[in-house]
Short mmCIF file of C-alpha atoms and ligand atoms in Angstrom, two decimals:
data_model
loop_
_atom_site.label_atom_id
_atom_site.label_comp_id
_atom_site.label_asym_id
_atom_site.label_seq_id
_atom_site.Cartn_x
_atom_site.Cartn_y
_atom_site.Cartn_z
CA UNK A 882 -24.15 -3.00 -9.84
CA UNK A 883 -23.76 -3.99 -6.77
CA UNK A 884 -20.46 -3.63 -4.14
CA UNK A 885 -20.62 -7.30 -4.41
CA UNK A 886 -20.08 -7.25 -8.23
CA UNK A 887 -18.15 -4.99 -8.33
CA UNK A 888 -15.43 -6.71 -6.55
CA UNK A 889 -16.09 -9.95 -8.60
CA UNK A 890 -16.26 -8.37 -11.65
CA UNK A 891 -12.63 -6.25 -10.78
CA UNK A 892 -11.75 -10.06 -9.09
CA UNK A 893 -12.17 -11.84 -12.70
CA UNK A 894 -10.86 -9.14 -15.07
CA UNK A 895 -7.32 -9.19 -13.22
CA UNK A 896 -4.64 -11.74 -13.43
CA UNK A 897 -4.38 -14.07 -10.22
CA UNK A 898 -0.68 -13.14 -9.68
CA UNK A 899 -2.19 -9.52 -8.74
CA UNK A 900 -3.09 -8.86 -5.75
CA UNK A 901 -6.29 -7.07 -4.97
CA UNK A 902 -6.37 -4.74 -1.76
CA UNK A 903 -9.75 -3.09 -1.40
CA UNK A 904 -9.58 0.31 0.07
CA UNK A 905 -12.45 0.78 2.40
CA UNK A 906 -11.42 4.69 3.51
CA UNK A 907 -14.90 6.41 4.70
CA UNK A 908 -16.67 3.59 4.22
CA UNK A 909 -19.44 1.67 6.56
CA UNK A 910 -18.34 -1.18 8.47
CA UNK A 911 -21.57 -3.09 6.77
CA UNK A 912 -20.03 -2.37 2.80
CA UNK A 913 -17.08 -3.75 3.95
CA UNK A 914 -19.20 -6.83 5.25
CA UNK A 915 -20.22 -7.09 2.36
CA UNK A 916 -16.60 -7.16 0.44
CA UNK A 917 -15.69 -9.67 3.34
CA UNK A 918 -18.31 -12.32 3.23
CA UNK A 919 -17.74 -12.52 -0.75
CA UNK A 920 -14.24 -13.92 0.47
CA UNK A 921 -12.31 -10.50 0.50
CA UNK A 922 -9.44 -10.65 2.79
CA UNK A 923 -7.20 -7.91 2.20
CA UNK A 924 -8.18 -4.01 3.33
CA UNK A 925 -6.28 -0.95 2.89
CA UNK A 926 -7.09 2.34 5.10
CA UNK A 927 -5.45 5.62 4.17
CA UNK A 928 -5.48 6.98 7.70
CA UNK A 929 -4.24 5.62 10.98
CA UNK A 930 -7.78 6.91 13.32
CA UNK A 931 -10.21 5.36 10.86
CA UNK A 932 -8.14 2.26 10.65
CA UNK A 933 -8.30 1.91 14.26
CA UNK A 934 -12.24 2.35 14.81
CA UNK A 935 -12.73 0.29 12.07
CA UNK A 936 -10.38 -2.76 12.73
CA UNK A 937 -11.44 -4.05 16.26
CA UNK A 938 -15.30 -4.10 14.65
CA UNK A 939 -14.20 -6.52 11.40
CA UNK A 940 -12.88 -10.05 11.55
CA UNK A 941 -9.30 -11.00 12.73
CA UNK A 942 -8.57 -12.85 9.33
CA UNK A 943 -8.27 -9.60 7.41
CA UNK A 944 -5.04 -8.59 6.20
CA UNK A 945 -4.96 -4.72 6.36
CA UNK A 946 -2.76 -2.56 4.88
CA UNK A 947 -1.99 1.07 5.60
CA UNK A 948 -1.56 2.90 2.62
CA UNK A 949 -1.36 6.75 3.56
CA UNK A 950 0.95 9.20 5.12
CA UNK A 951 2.07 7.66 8.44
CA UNK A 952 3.70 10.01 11.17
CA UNK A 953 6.23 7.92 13.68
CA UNK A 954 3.95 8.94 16.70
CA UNK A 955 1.50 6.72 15.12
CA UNK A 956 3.42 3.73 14.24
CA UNK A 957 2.82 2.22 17.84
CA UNK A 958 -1.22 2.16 17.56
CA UNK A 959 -1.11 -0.31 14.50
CA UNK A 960 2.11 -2.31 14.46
CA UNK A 961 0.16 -5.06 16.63
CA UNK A 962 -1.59 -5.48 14.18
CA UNK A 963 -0.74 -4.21 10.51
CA UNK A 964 0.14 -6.48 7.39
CA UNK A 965 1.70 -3.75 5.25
CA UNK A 966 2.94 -0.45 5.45
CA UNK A 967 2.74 1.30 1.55
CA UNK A 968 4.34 4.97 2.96
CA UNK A 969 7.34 4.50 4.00
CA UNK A 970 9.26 7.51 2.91
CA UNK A 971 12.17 7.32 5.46
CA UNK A 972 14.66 5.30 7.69
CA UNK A 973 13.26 7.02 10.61
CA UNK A 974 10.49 5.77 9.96
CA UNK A 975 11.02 2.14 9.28
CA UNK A 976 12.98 2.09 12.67
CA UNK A 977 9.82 3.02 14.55
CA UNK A 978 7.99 -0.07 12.57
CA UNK A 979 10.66 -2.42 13.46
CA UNK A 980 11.25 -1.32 17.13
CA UNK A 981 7.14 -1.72 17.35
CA UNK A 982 6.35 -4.39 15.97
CA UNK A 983 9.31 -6.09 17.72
CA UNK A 984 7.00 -5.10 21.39
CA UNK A 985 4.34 -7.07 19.22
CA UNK A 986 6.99 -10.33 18.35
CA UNK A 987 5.67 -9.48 14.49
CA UNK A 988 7.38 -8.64 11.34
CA UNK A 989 5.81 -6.22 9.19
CA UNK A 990 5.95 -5.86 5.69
CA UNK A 991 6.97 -2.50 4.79
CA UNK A 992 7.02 -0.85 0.93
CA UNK A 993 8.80 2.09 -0.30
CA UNK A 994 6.39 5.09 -1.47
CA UNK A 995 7.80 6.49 -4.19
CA UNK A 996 7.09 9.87 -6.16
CA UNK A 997 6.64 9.48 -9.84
CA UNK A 998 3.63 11.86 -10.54
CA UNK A 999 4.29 15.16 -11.65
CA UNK A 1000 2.51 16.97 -8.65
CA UNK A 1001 4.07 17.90 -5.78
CA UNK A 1002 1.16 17.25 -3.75
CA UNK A 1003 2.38 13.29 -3.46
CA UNK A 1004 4.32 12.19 -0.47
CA UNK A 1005 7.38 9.65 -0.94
CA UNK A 1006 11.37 9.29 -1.54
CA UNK A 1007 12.53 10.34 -5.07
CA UNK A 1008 14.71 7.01 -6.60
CA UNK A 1009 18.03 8.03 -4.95
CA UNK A 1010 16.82 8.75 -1.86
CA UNK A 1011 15.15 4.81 -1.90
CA UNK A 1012 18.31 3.68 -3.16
CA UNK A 1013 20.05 5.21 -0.18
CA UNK A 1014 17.91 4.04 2.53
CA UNK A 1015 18.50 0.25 1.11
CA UNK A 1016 22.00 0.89 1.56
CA UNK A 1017 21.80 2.09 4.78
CA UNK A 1018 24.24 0.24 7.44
CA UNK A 1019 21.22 0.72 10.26
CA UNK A 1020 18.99 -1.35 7.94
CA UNK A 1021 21.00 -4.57 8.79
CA UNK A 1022 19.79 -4.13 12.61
CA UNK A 1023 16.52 -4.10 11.68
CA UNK A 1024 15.11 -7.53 12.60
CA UNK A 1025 11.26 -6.69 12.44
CA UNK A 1026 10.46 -5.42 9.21
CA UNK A 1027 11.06 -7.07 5.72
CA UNK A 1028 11.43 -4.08 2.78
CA UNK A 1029 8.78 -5.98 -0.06
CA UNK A 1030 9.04 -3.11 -2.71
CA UNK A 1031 8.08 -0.34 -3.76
CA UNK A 1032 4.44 1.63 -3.89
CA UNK A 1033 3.90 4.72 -6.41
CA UNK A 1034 0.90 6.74 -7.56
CA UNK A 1035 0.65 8.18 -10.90
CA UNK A 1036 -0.01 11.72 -12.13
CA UNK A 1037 -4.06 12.75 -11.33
CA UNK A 1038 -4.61 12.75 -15.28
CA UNK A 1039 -6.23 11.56 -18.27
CA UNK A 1040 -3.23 11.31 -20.44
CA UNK A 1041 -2.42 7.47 -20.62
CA UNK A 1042 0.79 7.78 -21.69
CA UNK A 1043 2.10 9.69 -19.06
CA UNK A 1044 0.06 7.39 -16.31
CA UNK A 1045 2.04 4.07 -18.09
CA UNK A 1046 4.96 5.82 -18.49
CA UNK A 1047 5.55 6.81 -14.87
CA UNK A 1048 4.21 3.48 -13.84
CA UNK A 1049 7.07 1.88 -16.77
CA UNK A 1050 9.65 4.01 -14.72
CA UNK A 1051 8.70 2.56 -11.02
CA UNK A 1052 8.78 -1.14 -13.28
CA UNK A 1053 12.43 -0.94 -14.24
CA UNK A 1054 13.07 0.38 -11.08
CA UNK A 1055 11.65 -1.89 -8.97
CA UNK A 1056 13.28 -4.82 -11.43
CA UNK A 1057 16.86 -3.48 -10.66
CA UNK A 1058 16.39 -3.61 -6.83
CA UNK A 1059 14.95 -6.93 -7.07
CA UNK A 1060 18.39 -8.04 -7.03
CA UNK A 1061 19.49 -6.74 -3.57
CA UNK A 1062 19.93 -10.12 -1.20
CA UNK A 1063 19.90 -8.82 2.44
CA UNK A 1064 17.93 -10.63 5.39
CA UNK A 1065 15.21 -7.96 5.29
CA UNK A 1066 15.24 -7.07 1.89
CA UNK A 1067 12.75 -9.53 -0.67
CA UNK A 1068 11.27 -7.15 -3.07
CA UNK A 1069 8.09 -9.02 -3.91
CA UNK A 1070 5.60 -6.27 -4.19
CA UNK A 1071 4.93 -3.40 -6.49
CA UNK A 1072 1.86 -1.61 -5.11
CA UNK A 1073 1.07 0.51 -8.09
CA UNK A 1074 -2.74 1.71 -9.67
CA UNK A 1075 -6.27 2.77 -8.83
CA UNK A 1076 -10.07 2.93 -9.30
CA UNK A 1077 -8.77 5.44 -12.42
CA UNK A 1078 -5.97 3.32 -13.48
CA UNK A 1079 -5.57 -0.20 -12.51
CA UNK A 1080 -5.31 -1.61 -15.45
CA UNK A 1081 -2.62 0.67 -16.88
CA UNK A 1082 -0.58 -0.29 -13.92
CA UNK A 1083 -1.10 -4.07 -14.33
CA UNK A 1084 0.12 -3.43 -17.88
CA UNK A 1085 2.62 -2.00 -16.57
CA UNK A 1086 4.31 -4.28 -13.78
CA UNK A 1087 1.89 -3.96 -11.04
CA UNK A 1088 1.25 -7.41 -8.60
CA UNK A 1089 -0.76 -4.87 -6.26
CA UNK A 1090 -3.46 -3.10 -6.90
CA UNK A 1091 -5.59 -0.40 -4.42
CA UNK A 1092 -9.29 -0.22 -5.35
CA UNK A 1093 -11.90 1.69 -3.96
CA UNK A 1094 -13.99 3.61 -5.77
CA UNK A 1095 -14.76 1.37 -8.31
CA UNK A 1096 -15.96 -1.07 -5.69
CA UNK A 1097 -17.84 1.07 -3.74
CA UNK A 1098 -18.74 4.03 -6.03
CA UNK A 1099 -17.69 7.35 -5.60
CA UNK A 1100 -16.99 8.83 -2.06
CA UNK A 1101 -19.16 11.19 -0.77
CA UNK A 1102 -15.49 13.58 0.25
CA UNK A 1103 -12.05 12.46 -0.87
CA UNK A 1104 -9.94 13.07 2.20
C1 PLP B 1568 -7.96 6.32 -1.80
C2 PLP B 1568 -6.74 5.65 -2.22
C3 PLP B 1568 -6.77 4.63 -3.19
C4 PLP B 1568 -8.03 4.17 -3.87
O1 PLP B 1568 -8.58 5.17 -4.67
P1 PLP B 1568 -9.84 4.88 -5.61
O2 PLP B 1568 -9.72 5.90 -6.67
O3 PLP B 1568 -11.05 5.06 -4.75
O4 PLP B 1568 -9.73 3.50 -6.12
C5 PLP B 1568 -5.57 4.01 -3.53
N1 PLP B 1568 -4.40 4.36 -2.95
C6 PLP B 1568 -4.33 5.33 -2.02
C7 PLP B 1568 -3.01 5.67 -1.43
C8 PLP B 1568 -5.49 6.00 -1.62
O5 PLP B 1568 -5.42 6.96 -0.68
#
């Protein structure tokens, strides 16, 4: 099949209340063309230098969102333009997004990354470190950002149960901060599943879903 059907065919088998962000890391501006003109709008990059060669080459309607490891020296590069942040894994962090993307007059949407799989190869805040940094006094300052949720990967495996039941565990979690009113605070968005295990996730509570692979086939290296 075709890219093209590929995103259709992922498009029509998902609910309309999830959201589908293709990710388009290593791959030709022309593919993503091709994602784009079949009414594809939202992009997700893993890593800040190919998200900045690609972006000024693609329309300005896309909505991109970074969804790798982000170091604060880097935060300044993409906050005038960035959607959504998935990695934010501390309040250092998030003040670097806000102070940016106040130079820019933008708010960004930033998510939590947090670690369910059990690999330590993930990056992200355990639950009571997230819990912490919404309780922080310095969020309250921070004008610039809006906290949407929460973003999780599961456990590299084929065991199904284990993939839903970490994804069940981000769920309930993400359910019980749902209730925290605060000016930057609206948790909307729980970015959770994968080529590998989309659907699982959906099953499981997921609104967002990253897709690659199963869009544009396997990647030639997985960086
Ligand atoms: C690469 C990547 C994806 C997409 O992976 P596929 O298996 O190609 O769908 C999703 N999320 C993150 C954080 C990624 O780095």
């Amino acid at each position: 099949m075709s890219i093209v059907e590929n995103y259709k065919k992922i498009l029509t088998s998902i609910p309309d209340t999830v959201k589908l962000v293709v990710v388009t890391k290593t791959q030709s501006i022309d593919n993503i063309m091709q994602v784009y003109s079949a009414g594809g709008r939202f992009f997700g990059e893993n890593k800040v230098q190919e998200l900045l060669s690609k972006q000024p080459q693609l329309p300005d309607d896309i909505e991109w969102h970074l969804i790798g490891h982000l170091q604060t020296n880097k935060v300044k590069y993409i906050a005038p333009f960035i959607s959504f942040i998935h990695s934010i894994d501390s309040l250092k962090l998030l003040k670097e997004v806000n102070k940016q993307a106040q130079k820019s007059n933008r708010v960004i949407y930033c998510l939590l990354q947090v670690y369910i799989a059990k690999e330590d190869t993930k990056f992200g805040l355990d639950f009571e470190e997230a819990e912490h940094l919404l309780a922080s006094e310095d969020l309250k300052e921070l004008t610039n950002i809006t906290i949407a949720g929460l973003m999780g990967m599961a456990t590299n495996t084929n065991d199904r149960q284990q993939i839903a039941g970490e994804f069940q565990s981000l769920n309930r979690f993400f359910e019980k901060l749902k209730s925290i009113t605060s000016h930057n605070i609206h948790f909307t968005t729980l970015s959770m599943g994968m080529s590998s295990d989309y659907l699982i996730a959906i099953e499981n509570g997921s609104n967002l879903i990253r897709v690659g692979s199963s869009i544009f086939g396997e990647r030639k290296f997985n960086p």
